[in-house]
mmCIF file with all atom_site columns, C-alpha atoms in Angstrom:
data_model
loop_
_atom_site.group_PDB
_atom_site.id
_atom_site.type_symbol
_atom_site.label_atom_id
_atom_site.label_alt_id
_atom_site.label_comp_id
_atom_site.label_asym_id
_atom_site.label_entity_id
_atom_site.label_seq_id
_atom_site.pdbx_PDB_ins_code
_atom_site.Cartn_x
_atom_site.Cartn_y
_atom_site.Cartn_z
_atom_site.occupancy
_atom_site.B_iso_or_equiv
_atom_site.pdbx_formal_charge
_atom_site.auth_seq_id
_atom_site.auth_comp_id
_atom_site.auth_asym_id
_atom_site.auth_atom_id
_atom_site.pdbx_PDB_model_num
ATOM 1   C CA . MET J 1 1   ? -30.249 -34.293 13.687 1.00 0.00 ? 23  MET J CA 1
ATOM 2   C CA . GLY J 1 2   ? -31.340 -34.113 17.325 1.00 0.00 ? 24  GLY J CA 1
ATOM 3   C CA . LYS J 1 3   ? -33.260 -36.528 19.459 1.00 0.00 ? 25  LYS J CA 1
ATOM 4   C CA . ARG J 1 4   ? -36.543 -34.711 18.731 1.00 0.00 ? 26  ARG J CA 1
ATOM 5   C CA . THR J 1 5   ? -36.926 -35.966 15.191 1.00 0.00 ? 27  THR J CA 1
ATOM 6   C CA . LEU J 1 6   ? -39.733 -37.117 12.946 1.00 0.00 ? 28  LEU J CA 1
ATOM 7   C CA . THR J 1 7   ? -40.472 -40.780 13.538 1.00 0.00 ? 29  THR J CA 1
ATOM 8   C CA . ALA J 1 8   ? -43.243 -43.152 14.467 1.00 0.00 ? 30  ALA J CA 1
ATOM 9   C CA . CYS J 1 9   ? -43.538 -42.626 18.225 1.00 0.00 ? 31  CYS J CA 1
ATOM 10  C CA . ALA J 1 10  ? -43.863 -45.376 20.782 1.00 0.00 ? 32  ALA J CA 1
ATOM 11  C CA . ALA J 1 11  ? -46.796 -43.359 22.133 1.00 0.00 ? 33  ALA J CA 1
ATOM 12  C CA . ALA J 1 12  ? -48.719 -44.387 19.010 1.00 0.00 ? 34  ALA J CA 1
ATOM 13  C CA . ALA J 1 13  ? -48.226 -48.109 19.514 1.00 0.00 ? 35  ALA J CA 1
ATOM 14  C CA . VAL J 1 14  ? -51.730 -48.983 18.349 1.00 0.00 ? 36  VAL J CA 1
ATOM 15  C CA . LEU J 1 15  ? -51.179 -47.179 15.072 1.00 0.00 ? 37  LEU J CA 1
ATOM 16  C CA . LEU J 1 16  ? -47.819 -48.805 14.503 1.00 0.00 ? 38  LEU J CA 1
ATOM 17  C CA . ALA J 1 17  ? -49.300 -52.232 15.110 1.00 0.00 ? 39  ALA J CA 1
ATOM 18  C CA . ALA J 1 18  ? -52.152 -51.633 12.686 1.00 0.00 ? 40  ALA J CA 1
ATOM 19  C CA . CYS J 1 19  ? -50.519 -49.490 10.003 1.00 0.00 ? 41  CYS J CA 1
ATOM 20  C CA . ILE J 1 20  ? -47.628 -49.864 7.622  1.00 0.00 ? 42  ILE J CA 1
ATOM 21  C CA . PRO J 1 21  ? -45.656 -46.657 7.050  1.00 0.00 ? 43  PRO J CA 1
ATOM 22  C CA . SER J 1 22  ? -45.126 -45.181 3.608  1.00 0.00 ? 44  SER J CA 1
ATOM 23  C CA . VAL J 1 23  ? -42.209 -43.047 2.452  1.00 0.00 ? 45  VAL J CA 1
ATOM 24  C CA . ASN J 1 24  ? -44.592 -41.036 0.248  1.00 0.00 ? 46  ASN J CA 1
ATOM 25  C CA . PRO J 1 25  ? -47.945 -39.457 1.193  1.00 0.00 ? 47  PRO J CA 1
ATOM 26  C CA . PHE J 1 26  ? -51.191 -41.169 0.270  1.00 0.00 ? 48  PHE J CA 1
ATOM 27  C CA . TYR J 1 27  ? -52.708 -37.883 -0.959 1.00 0.00 ? 49  TYR J CA 1
ATOM 28  C CA . THR J 1 28  ? -52.057 -35.019 -3.332 1.00 0.00 ? 50  THR J CA 1
ATOM 29  C CA . GLU J 1 29  ? -53.101 -31.455 -2.562 1.00 0.00 ? 51  GLU J CA 1
ATOM 30  C CA . LYS J 1 30  ? -56.133 -31.713 -4.855 1.00 0.00 ? 52  LYS J CA 1
ATOM 31  C CA . ASP J 1 31  ? -57.401 -34.699 -2.839 1.00 0.00 ? 53  ASP J CA 1
ATOM 32  C CA . VAL J 1 32  ? -57.428 -32.844 0.497  1.00 0.00 ? 54  VAL J CA 1
ATOM 33  C CA . VAL J 1 33  ? -60.775 -31.857 2.032  1.00 0.00 ? 55  VAL J CA 1
ATOM 34  C CA . MET J 1 34  ? -61.611 -29.970 5.217  1.00 0.00 ? 56  MET J CA 1
ATOM 35  C CA . ASP J 1 35  ? -64.451 -31.224 7.387  1.00 0.00 ? 57  ASP J CA 1
ATOM 36  C CA . GLN J 1 36  ? -64.828 -29.341 10.663 1.00 0.00 ? 58  GLN J CA 1
ATOM 37  C CA . ARG J 1 37  ? -66.947 -32.131 12.105 1.00 0.00 ? 59  ARG J CA 1
ATOM 38  C CA . LEU J 1 38  ? -63.659 -33.812 13.001 1.00 0.00 ? 60  LEU J CA 1
ATOM 39  C CA . LEU J 1 39  ? -62.681 -30.953 15.313 1.00 0.00 ? 61  LEU J CA 1
ATOM 40  C CA . GLY J 1 40  ? -62.692 -31.657 19.030 1.00 0.00 ? 62  GLY J CA 1
ATOM 41  C CA . GLY J 1 41  ? -62.129 -34.732 21.113 1.00 0.00 ? 63  GLY J CA 1
ATOM 42  C CA . TRP J 1 42  ? -63.113 -38.312 20.330 1.00 0.00 ? 64  TRP J CA 1
ATOM 43  C CA . GLN J 1 43  ? -62.769 -41.277 22.638 1.00 0.00 ? 65  GLN J CA 1
ATOM 44  C CA . GLU J 1 44  ? -62.781 -45.016 22.198 1.00 0.00 ? 66  GLU J CA 1
ATOM 45  C CA . LYS J 1 45  ? -66.287 -46.435 22.399 1.00 0.00 ? 67  LYS J CA 1
ATOM 46  C CA . GLY J 1 46  ? -67.034 -48.907 25.171 1.00 0.00 ? 68  GLY J CA 1
ATOM 47  C CA . ASN J 1 47  ? -64.049 -48.052 27.382 1.00 0.00 ? 69  ASN J CA 1
ATOM 48  C CA . ALA J 1 48  ? -65.131 -45.282 29.739 1.00 0.00 ? 70  ALA J CA 1
ATOM 49  C CA . ASP J 1 49  ? -62.408 -45.851 32.364 1.00 0.00 ? 71  ASP J CA 1
ATOM 50  C CA . ASN J 1 50  ? -59.268 -45.384 30.262 1.00 0.00 ? 72  ASN J CA 1
ATOM 51  C CA . PRO J 1 51  ? -60.240 -44.786 26.632 1.00 0.00 ? 73  PRO J CA 1
ATOM 52  C CA . ASP J 1 52  ? -57.932 -43.949 23.769 1.00 0.00 ? 74  ASP J CA 1
ATOM 53  C CA . VAL J 1 53  ? -58.496 -40.287 22.840 1.00 0.00 ? 75  VAL J CA 1
ATOM 54  C CA . TRP J 1 54  ? -58.017 -38.508 19.500 1.00 0.00 ? 76  TRP J CA 1
ATOM 55  C CA . GLN J 1 55  ? -58.030 -34.707 19.731 1.00 0.00 ? 77  GLN J CA 1
ATOM 56  C CA . PHE J 1 56  ? -58.304 -32.790 16.434 1.00 0.00 ? 78  PHE J CA 1
ATOM 57  C CA . GLU J 1 57  ? -57.429 -29.095 16.149 1.00 0.00 ? 79  GLU J CA 1
ATOM 58  C CA . ARG J 1 58  ? -57.380 -26.944 13.033 1.00 0.00 ? 80  ARG J CA 1
ATOM 59  C CA . SER J 1 59  ? -53.828 -26.346 11.865 1.00 0.00 ? 81  SER J CA 1
ATOM 60  C CA . THR J 1 60  ? -52.658 -22.869 10.900 1.00 0.00 ? 82  THR J CA 1
ATOM 61  C CA . ASN J 1 61  ? -50.672 -24.440 8.072  1.00 0.00 ? 83  ASN J CA 1
ATOM 62  C CA . GLY J 1 62  ? -53.113 -25.183 5.249  1.00 0.00 ? 84  GLY J CA 1
ATOM 63  C CA . ASN J 1 63  ? -56.083 -27.552 5.195  1.00 0.00 ? 85  ASN J CA 1
ATOM 64  C CA . SER J 1 64  ? -54.798 -29.966 7.801  1.00 0.00 ? 86  SER J CA 1
ATOM 65  C CA . PHE J 1 65  ? -55.342 -30.900 11.440 1.00 0.00 ? 87  PHE J CA 1
ATOM 66  C CA . ASN J 1 66  ? -53.081 -31.115 14.449 1.00 0.00 ? 88  ASN J CA 1
ATOM 67  C CA . LEU J 1 67  ? -53.900 -34.480 16.001 1.00 0.00 ? 89  LEU J CA 1
ATOM 68  C CA . THR J 1 68  ? -52.976 -35.573 19.518 1.00 0.00 ? 90  THR J CA 1
ATOM 69  C CA . ILE J 1 69  ? -53.479 -39.253 20.293 1.00 0.00 ? 91  ILE J CA 1
ATOM 70  C CA . THR J 1 70  ? -53.535 -40.400 23.925 1.00 0.00 ? 92  THR J CA 1
ATOM 71  C CA . GLU J 1 71  ? -53.470 -44.072 24.843 1.00 0.00 ? 93  GLU J CA 1
ATOM 72  C CA . ASN J 1 72  ? -52.599 -45.653 28.189 1.00 0.00 ? 94  ASN J CA 1
ATOM 73  C CA . GLY J 1 73  ? -51.327 -42.318 29.493 1.00 0.00 ? 95  GLY J CA 1
ATOM 74  C CA . ARG J 1 74  ? -48.958 -41.759 26.557 1.00 0.00 ? 96  ARG J CA 1
ATOM 75  C CA . THR J 1 75  ? -49.389 -39.167 23.841 1.00 0.00 ? 97  THR J CA 1
ATOM 76  C CA . GLY J 1 76  ? -48.314 -38.752 20.233 1.00 0.00 ? 98  GLY J CA 1
ATOM 77  C CA . GLU J 1 77  ? -48.493 -35.678 17.993 1.00 0.00 ? 99  GLU J CA 1
ATOM 78  C CA . PHE J 1 78  ? -49.412 -35.952 14.308 1.00 0.00 ? 100 PHE J CA 1
ATOM 79  C CA . SER J 1 79  ? -50.147 -33.799 11.300 1.00 0.00 ? 101 SER J CA 1
ATOM 80  C CA . ALA J 1 80  ? -53.363 -35.172 9.788  1.00 0.00 ? 102 ALA J CA 1
ATOM 81  C CA . HIS J 1 81  ? -54.757 -34.612 6.294  1.00 0.00 ? 103 HIS J CA 1
ATOM 82  C CA . LEU J 1 82  ? -58.302 -35.684 5.506  1.00 0.00 ? 104 LEU J CA 1
ATOM 83  C CA . PHE J 1 83  ? -58.593 -36.544 1.826  1.00 0.00 ? 105 PHE J CA 1
ATOM 84  C CA . LYS J 1 84  ? -60.994 -38.190 -0.595 1.00 0.00 ? 106 LYS J CA 1
ATOM 85  C CA . LEU J 1 85  ? -60.418 -40.842 -3.257 1.00 0.00 ? 107 LEU J CA 1
ATOM 86  C CA . LYS J 1 86  ? -63.546 -41.177 -5.386 1.00 0.00 ? 108 LYS J CA 1
ATOM 87  C CA . THR J 1 87  ? -66.294 -41.386 -2.731 1.00 0.00 ? 109 THR J CA 1
ATOM 88  C CA . GLU J 1 88  ? -64.113 -42.682 0.119  1.00 0.00 ? 110 GLU J CA 1
ATOM 89  C CA . GLU J 1 89  ? -62.425 -40.575 2.805  1.00 0.00 ? 111 GLU J CA 1
ATOM 90  C CA . PHE J 1 90  ? -59.107 -41.257 4.505  1.00 0.00 ? 112 PHE J CA 1
ATOM 91  C CA . LEU J 1 91  ? -56.674 -39.742 6.988  1.00 0.00 ? 113 LEU J CA 1
ATOM 92  C CA . ASP J 1 92  ? -52.976 -39.496 6.203  1.00 0.00 ? 114 ASP J CA 1
ATOM 93  C CA . LEU J 1 93  ? -51.086 -39.204 9.496  1.00 0.00 ? 115 LEU J CA 1
ATOM 94  C CA . ILE J 1 94  ? -47.447 -38.291 9.935  1.00 0.00 ? 116 ILE J CA 1
ATOM 95  C CA . PRO J 1 95  ? -45.770 -37.884 13.353 1.00 0.00 ? 117 PRO J CA 1
ATOM 96  C CA . THR J 1 96  ? -44.540 -34.389 14.105 1.00 0.00 ? 118 THR J CA 1
ATOM 97  C CA . ASP J 1 97  ? -42.496 -34.957 17.244 1.00 0.00 ? 119 ASP J CA 1
ATOM 98  C CA . CYS J 1 98  ? -41.001 -37.662 19.389 1.00 0.00 ? 120 CYS J CA 1
ATOM 99  C CA . ASP J 1 99  ? -39.050 -37.663 22.653 1.00 0.00 ? 121 ASP J CA 1
ATOM 100 C CA . TYR J 1 100 ? -36.239 -40.170 22.843 1.00 0.00 ? 122 TYR J CA 1
ATOM 101 C CA . ALA J 1 101 ? -34.773 -41.590 26.007 1.00 0.00 ? 123 ALA J CA 1
ATOM 102 C CA . THR J 1 102 ? -32.010 -39.369 27.391 1.00 0.00 ? 124 THR J CA 1
ATOM 103 C CA . ASN J 1 103 ? -29.520 -42.240 27.227 1.00 0.00 ? 125 ASN J CA 1
ATOM 104 C CA . GLN J 1 104 ? -30.321 -43.189 23.626 1.00 0.00 ? 126 GLN J CA 1
ATOM 105 C CA . ALA J 1 105 ? -27.686 -42.602 20.969 1.00 0.00 ? 127 ALA J CA 1
ATOM 106 C CA . ASP J 1 106 ? -28.353 -39.857 18.426 1.00 0.00 ? 128 ASP J CA 1
ATOM 107 C CA . LEU J 1 107 ? -27.590 -42.367 15.686 1.00 0.00 ? 129 LEU J CA 1
ATOM 108 C CA . VAL J 1 108 ? -30.892 -44.092 16.462 1.00 0.00 ? 130 VAL J CA 1
ATOM 109 C CA . ALA J 1 109 ? -32.763 -40.866 15.649 1.00 0.00 ? 131 ALA J CA 1
ATOM 110 C CA . VAL J 1 110 ? -30.805 -40.421 12.436 1.00 0.00 ? 132 VAL J CA 1
ATOM 111 C CA . SER J 1 111 ? -31.916 -43.864 11.247 1.00 0.00 ? 133 SER J CA 1
ATOM 112 C CA . MET J 1 112 ? -35.622 -43.053 11.607 1.00 0.00 ? 134 MET J CA 1
ATOM 113 C CA . PHE J 1 113 ? -37.902 -41.467 9.012  1.00 0.00 ? 135 PHE J CA 1
ATOM 114 C CA . PRO J 1 114 ? -41.330 -39.760 9.145  1.00 0.00 ? 136 PRO J CA 1
ATOM 115 C CA . GLY J 1 115 ? -43.576 -42.467 7.719  1.00 0.00 ? 137 GLY J CA 1
ATOM 116 C CA . HIS J 1 116 ? -47.083 -41.682 6.472  1.00 0.00 ? 138 HIS J CA 1
ATOM 117 C CA . LEU J 1 117 ? -49.834 -43.820 8.028  1.00 0.00 ? 139 LEU J CA 1
ATOM 118 C CA . LEU J 1 118 ? -53.201 -44.397 6.370  1.00 0.00 ? 140 LEU J CA 1
ATOM 119 C CA . VAL J 1 119 ? -56.587 -44.694 8.095  1.00 0.00 ? 141 VAL J CA 1
ATOM 120 C CA . HIS J 1 120 ? -59.882 -45.275 6.277  1.00 0.00 ? 142 HIS J CA 1
ATOM 121 C CA . VAL J 1 121 ? -62.713 -43.023 7.538  1.00 0.00 ? 143 VAL J CA 1
ATOM 122 C CA . PRO J 1 122 ? -66.040 -44.552 6.440  1.00 0.00 ? 144 PRO J CA 1
ATOM 123 C CA . GLN J 1 123 ? -68.040 -42.292 8.786  1.00 0.00 ? 145 GLN J CA 1
ATOM 124 C CA . ILE J 1 124 ? -67.568 -39.122 10.854 1.00 0.00 ? 146 ILE J CA 1
ATOM 125 C CA . GLU J 1 125 ? -70.960 -38.678 12.516 1.00 0.00 ? 147 GLU J CA 1
ATOM 126 C CA . PRO J 1 126 ? -72.730 -39.622 14.691 1.00 0.00 ? 148 PRO J CA 1
ATOM 127 C CA . ALA J 1 127 ? -69.722 -41.805 15.603 1.00 0.00 ? 149 ALA J CA 1
ATOM 128 C CA . LEU J 1 128 ? -66.246 -41.528 14.107 1.00 0.00 ? 150 LEU J CA 1
ATOM 129 C CA . LYS J 1 129 ? -65.413 -44.836 12.462 1.00 0.00 ? 151 LYS J CA 1
ATOM 130 C CA . LEU J 1 130 ? -61.783 -45.645 11.716 1.00 0.00 ? 152 LEU J CA 1
ATOM 131 C CA . GLU J 1 131 ? -60.418 -48.641 9.837  1.00 0.00 ? 153 GLU J CA 1
ATOM 132 C CA . PHE J 1 132 ? -56.743 -49.583 10.011 1.00 0.00 ? 154 PHE J CA 1
ATOM 133 C CA . PHE J 1 133 ? -54.564 -51.682 7.748  1.00 0.00 ? 155 PHE J CA 1
ATOM 134 C CA . ASN J 1 134 ? -55.133 -55.413 7.920  1.00 0.00 ? 156 ASN J CA 1
ATOM 135 C CA . PHE J 1 135 ? -51.447 -56.137 8.447  1.00 0.00 ? 157 PHE J CA 1
ATOM 136 C CA . ASP J 1 136 ? -51.756 -59.919 8.093  1.00 0.00 ? 158 ASP J CA 1
ATOM 137 C CA . TRP J 1 137 ? -53.621 -59.628 4.793  1.00 0.00 ? 159 TRP J CA 1
ATOM 138 C CA . LEU J 1 138 ? -51.188 -57.110 3.323  1.00 0.00 ? 160 LEU J CA 1
ATOM 139 C CA . GLU J 1 139 ? -48.125 -59.043 4.472  1.00 0.00 ? 161 GLU J CA 1
ATOM 140 C CA . LYS J 1 140 ? -49.398 -62.255 2.867  1.00 0.00 ? 162 LYS J CA 1
ATOM 141 C CA . TYR J 1 141 ? -50.528 -60.441 -0.289 1.00 0.00 ? 163 TYR J CA 1
ATOM 142 C CA . LEU J 1 142 ? -47.125 -58.825 -0.810 1.00 0.00 ? 164 LEU J CA 1
ATOM 143 C CA . GLU J 1 143 ? -45.378 -62.140 -0.182 1.00 0.00 ? 165 GLU J CA 1
ATOM 144 C CA . LYS J 1 144 ? -47.407 -63.716 -2.997 1.00 0.00 ? 166 LYS J CA 1
ATOM 145 C CA . ASN J 1 145 ? -47.404 -60.600 -5.205 1.00 0.00 ? 167 ASN J CA 1
ATOM 146 C CA . PRO J 1 146 ? -44.149 -58.738 -4.456 1.00 0.00 ? 168 PRO J CA 1
ATOM 147 C CA . GLY J 1 147 ? -44.470 -56.605 -7.589 1.00 0.00 ? 169 GLY J CA 1
ATOM 148 C CA . ALA J 1 148 ? -48.006 -55.395 -6.810 1.00 0.00 ? 170 ALA J CA 1
ATOM 149 C CA . LEU J 1 149 ? -46.755 -52.461 -4.733 1.00 0.00 ? 171 LEU J CA 1
ATOM 150 C CA . GLU J 1 150 ? -43.204 -51.224 -4.239 1.00 0.00 ? 172 GLU J CA 1
ATOM 151 C CA . HIS J 1 151 ? -42.022 -51.833 -0.687 1.00 0.00 ? 173 HIS J CA 1
ATOM 152 C CA . HIS J 1 152 ? -39.022 -52.662 1.465  1.00 0.00 ? 174 HIS J CA 1
ATOM 153 C CA . ARG J 1 153 ? -38.741 -55.330 4.134  1.00 0.00 ? 175 ARG J CA 1
ATOM 154 C CA . GLU J 1 154 ? -36.475 -55.031 7.150  1.00 0.00 ? 176 GLU J CA 1
ATOM 155 C CA . GLY J 1 155 ? -36.944 -58.082 9.338  1.00 0.00 ? 177 GLY J CA 1
ATOM 156 C CA . GLU J 1 156 ? -40.640 -58.194 10.182 1.00 0.00 ? 178 GLU J CA 1
ATOM 157 C CA . ARG J 1 157 ? -41.179 -54.542 9.271  1.00 0.00 ? 179 ARG J CA 1
ATOM 158 C CA . ILE J 1 158 ? -42.623 -53.437 5.926  1.00 0.00 ? 180 ILE J CA 1
ATOM 159 C CA . VAL J 1 159 ? -42.159 -49.935 4.544  1.00 0.00 ? 181 VAL J CA 1
ATOM 160 C CA . LEU J 1 160 ? -44.083 -48.874 1.438  1.00 0.00 ? 182 LEU J CA 1
ATOM 161 C CA . THR J 1 161 ? -41.899 -47.097 -1.127 1.00 0.00 ? 183 THR J CA 1
ATOM 162 C CA . ALA J 1 162 ? -44.390 -46.706 -4.001 1.00 0.00 ? 184 ALA J CA 1
ATOM 163 C CA . ASP J 1 163 ? -45.263 -43.243 -5.297 1.00 0.00 ? 185 ASP J CA 1
ATOM 164 C CA . THR J 1 164 ? -48.541 -41.566 -4.368 1.00 0.00 ? 186 THR J CA 1
ATOM 165 C CA . ARG J 1 165 ? -50.416 -42.538 -7.520 1.00 0.00 ? 187 ARG J CA 1
ATOM 166 C CA . ALA J 1 166 ? -49.487 -46.214 -7.136 1.00 0.00 ? 188 ALA J CA 1
ATOM 167 C CA . LEU J 1 167 ? -50.485 -46.122 -3.469 1.00 0.00 ? 189 LEU J CA 1
ATOM 168 C CA . GLN J 1 168 ? -53.881 -44.664 -4.307 1.00 0.00 ? 190 GLN J CA 1
ATOM 169 C CA . ASN J 1 169 ? -54.543 -47.180 -7.072 1.00 0.00 ? 191 ASN J CA 1
ATOM 170 C CA . PHE J 1 170 ? -53.665 -50.052 -4.736 1.00 0.00 ? 192 PHE J CA 1
ATOM 171 C CA . VAL J 1 171 ? -55.881 -48.713 -1.945 1.00 0.00 ? 193 VAL J CA 1
ATOM 172 C CA . LEU J 1 172 ? -58.905 -48.302 -4.225 1.00 0.00 ? 194 LEU J CA 1
ATOM 173 C CA . LYS J 1 173 ? -58.381 -51.745 -5.728 1.00 0.00 ? 195 LYS J CA 1
ATOM 174 C CA . HIS J 1 174 ? -58.369 -53.491 -2.349 1.00 0.00 ? 196 HIS J CA 1
ATOM 175 C CA . LEU J 1 175 ? -61.158 -51.797 -0.394 1.00 0.00 ? 197 LEU J CA 1
ATOM 176 C CA . GLY J 1 176 ? -63.218 -54.983 -0.440 1.00 0.00 ? 198 GLY J CA 1
ATOM 177 C CA . THR J 1 177 ? -64.286 -56.929 2.636  1.00 0.00 ? 199 THR J CA 1
ATOM 178 C CA . ASN J 1 178 ? -61.426 -58.762 4.376  1.00 0.00 ? 200 ASN J CA 1
ATOM 179 C CA . GLU J 1 179 ? -58.795 -57.086 2.240  1.00 0.00 ? 201 GLU J CA 1
ATOM 180 C CA . LEU J 1 180 ? -56.689 -53.997 2.951  1.00 0.00 ? 202 LEU J CA 1
ATOM 181 C CA . PHE J 1 181 ? -58.619 -52.595 5.933  1.00 0.00 ? 203 PHE J CA 1
ATOM 182 C CA . LYS J 1 182 ? -59.881 -54.267 9.069  1.00 0.00 ? 204 LYS J CA 1
ATOM 183 C CA . ALA J 1 183 ? -63.462 -53.513 9.978  1.00 0.00 ? 205 ALA J CA 1
ATOM 184 C CA . SER J 1 184 ? -65.885 -54.728 12.617 1.00 0.00 ? 206 SER J CA 1
ATOM 185 C CA . ASP J 1 185 ? -69.027 -53.521 14.336 1.00 0.00 ? 207 ASP J CA 1
ATOM 186 C CA . SER J 1 186 ? -67.181 -51.889 17.242 1.00 0.00 ? 208 SER J CA 1
ATOM 187 C CA . ASP J 1 187 ? -63.410 -51.828 16.731 1.00 0.00 ? 209 ASP J CA 1
ATOM 188 C CA . GLY J 1 188 ? -62.168 -48.430 15.629 1.00 0.00 ? 210 GLY J CA 1
ATOM 189 C CA . GLU J 1 189 ? -65.396 -46.632 16.544 1.00 0.00 ? 211 GLU J CA 1
ATOM 190 C CA . MET J 1 190 ? -65.087 -43.430 18.567 1.00 0.00 ? 212 MET J CA 1
ATOM 191 C CA . VAL J 1 191 ? -67.646 -41.144 20.187 1.00 0.00 ? 213 VAL J CA 1
ATOM 192 C CA . ARG J 1 192 ? -67.403 -37.491 21.116 1.00 0.00 ? 214 ARG J CA 1
ATOM 193 C CA . ARG J 1 193 ? -65.898 -36.720 24.480 1.00 0.00 ? 215 ARG J CA 1
ATOM 194 C CA . PRO J 1 194 ? -68.497 -35.186 26.822 1.00 0.00 ? 216 PRO J CA 1
ATOM 195 C CA . SER J 1 195 ? -66.407 -32.046 27.271 1.00 0.00 ? 217 SER J CA 1
ATOM 196 C CA . ALA J 1 196 ? -65.775 -31.535 23.547 1.00 0.00 ? 218 ALA J CA 1
ATOM 197 C CA . ASP J 1 197 ? -67.431 -28.574 21.847 1.00 0.00 ? 219 ASP J CA 1
ATOM 198 C CA . LYS J 1 198 ? -69.264 -29.722 18.761 1.00 0.00 ? 220 LYS J CA 1
ATOM 199 C CA . PRO J 1 199 ? -69.094 -27.348 15.753 1.00 0.00 ? 221 PRO J CA 1
ATOM 200 C CA . ALA J 1 200 ? -72.298 -25.628 14.743 1.00 0.00 ? 222 ALA J CA 1
ATOM 201 C CA . ASP J 1 201 ? -74.644 -27.610 12.509 1.00 0.00 ? 223 ASP J CA 1
ATOM 202 C CA . GLY J 1 202 ? -73.745 -27.297 8.859  1.00 0.00 ? 224 GLY J CA 1
ATOM 203 C CA . ALA J 1 203 ? -70.129 -26.287 9.509  1.00 0.00 ? 225 ALA J CA 1
ATOM 204 C CA . LYS J 1 204 ? -67.812 -27.939 7.081  1.00 0.00 ? 226 LYS J CA 1
#
């Protein structure tokens, strides 16, 4: 395996700080939906000088998106699936590429894996609202209830190892306020970039 391998990239530091990777996807094919309102560029609200930017493009490989995330001048590439559980929508993100330092041993790349990251999407328009894992809540919950969801701990890192059905059941069970996802009035809210082309009304 070469240096360009599937792994959680340093360029997506915000995601890694807010999400816990899963070995298995959070969706099945029947859960996937396509909403073209996501297409185009979105930028962090309230930070006009150097905002985080999420750029969605339609993938040629099924009902998924190619997502490029830019933050602090660094970029990360992801395959993104929008899916629905009951009435709630989510994004399952998995990194598609990563550049390692030229002096880094190949063995480091071999030890990595392409973890799935979950983002709750309570709203797409007029602003794109994103909610990320409440890491502190989940860490404490799994410490008290280690059998509630299969996982592995490596130092301070948690990796979810449960199958997709168990992951979905856990997510739906803990959507309440101050549980699995962090939410506030402004954090995680993105607005369309001025240069982005908005899809025609009614396109879905």
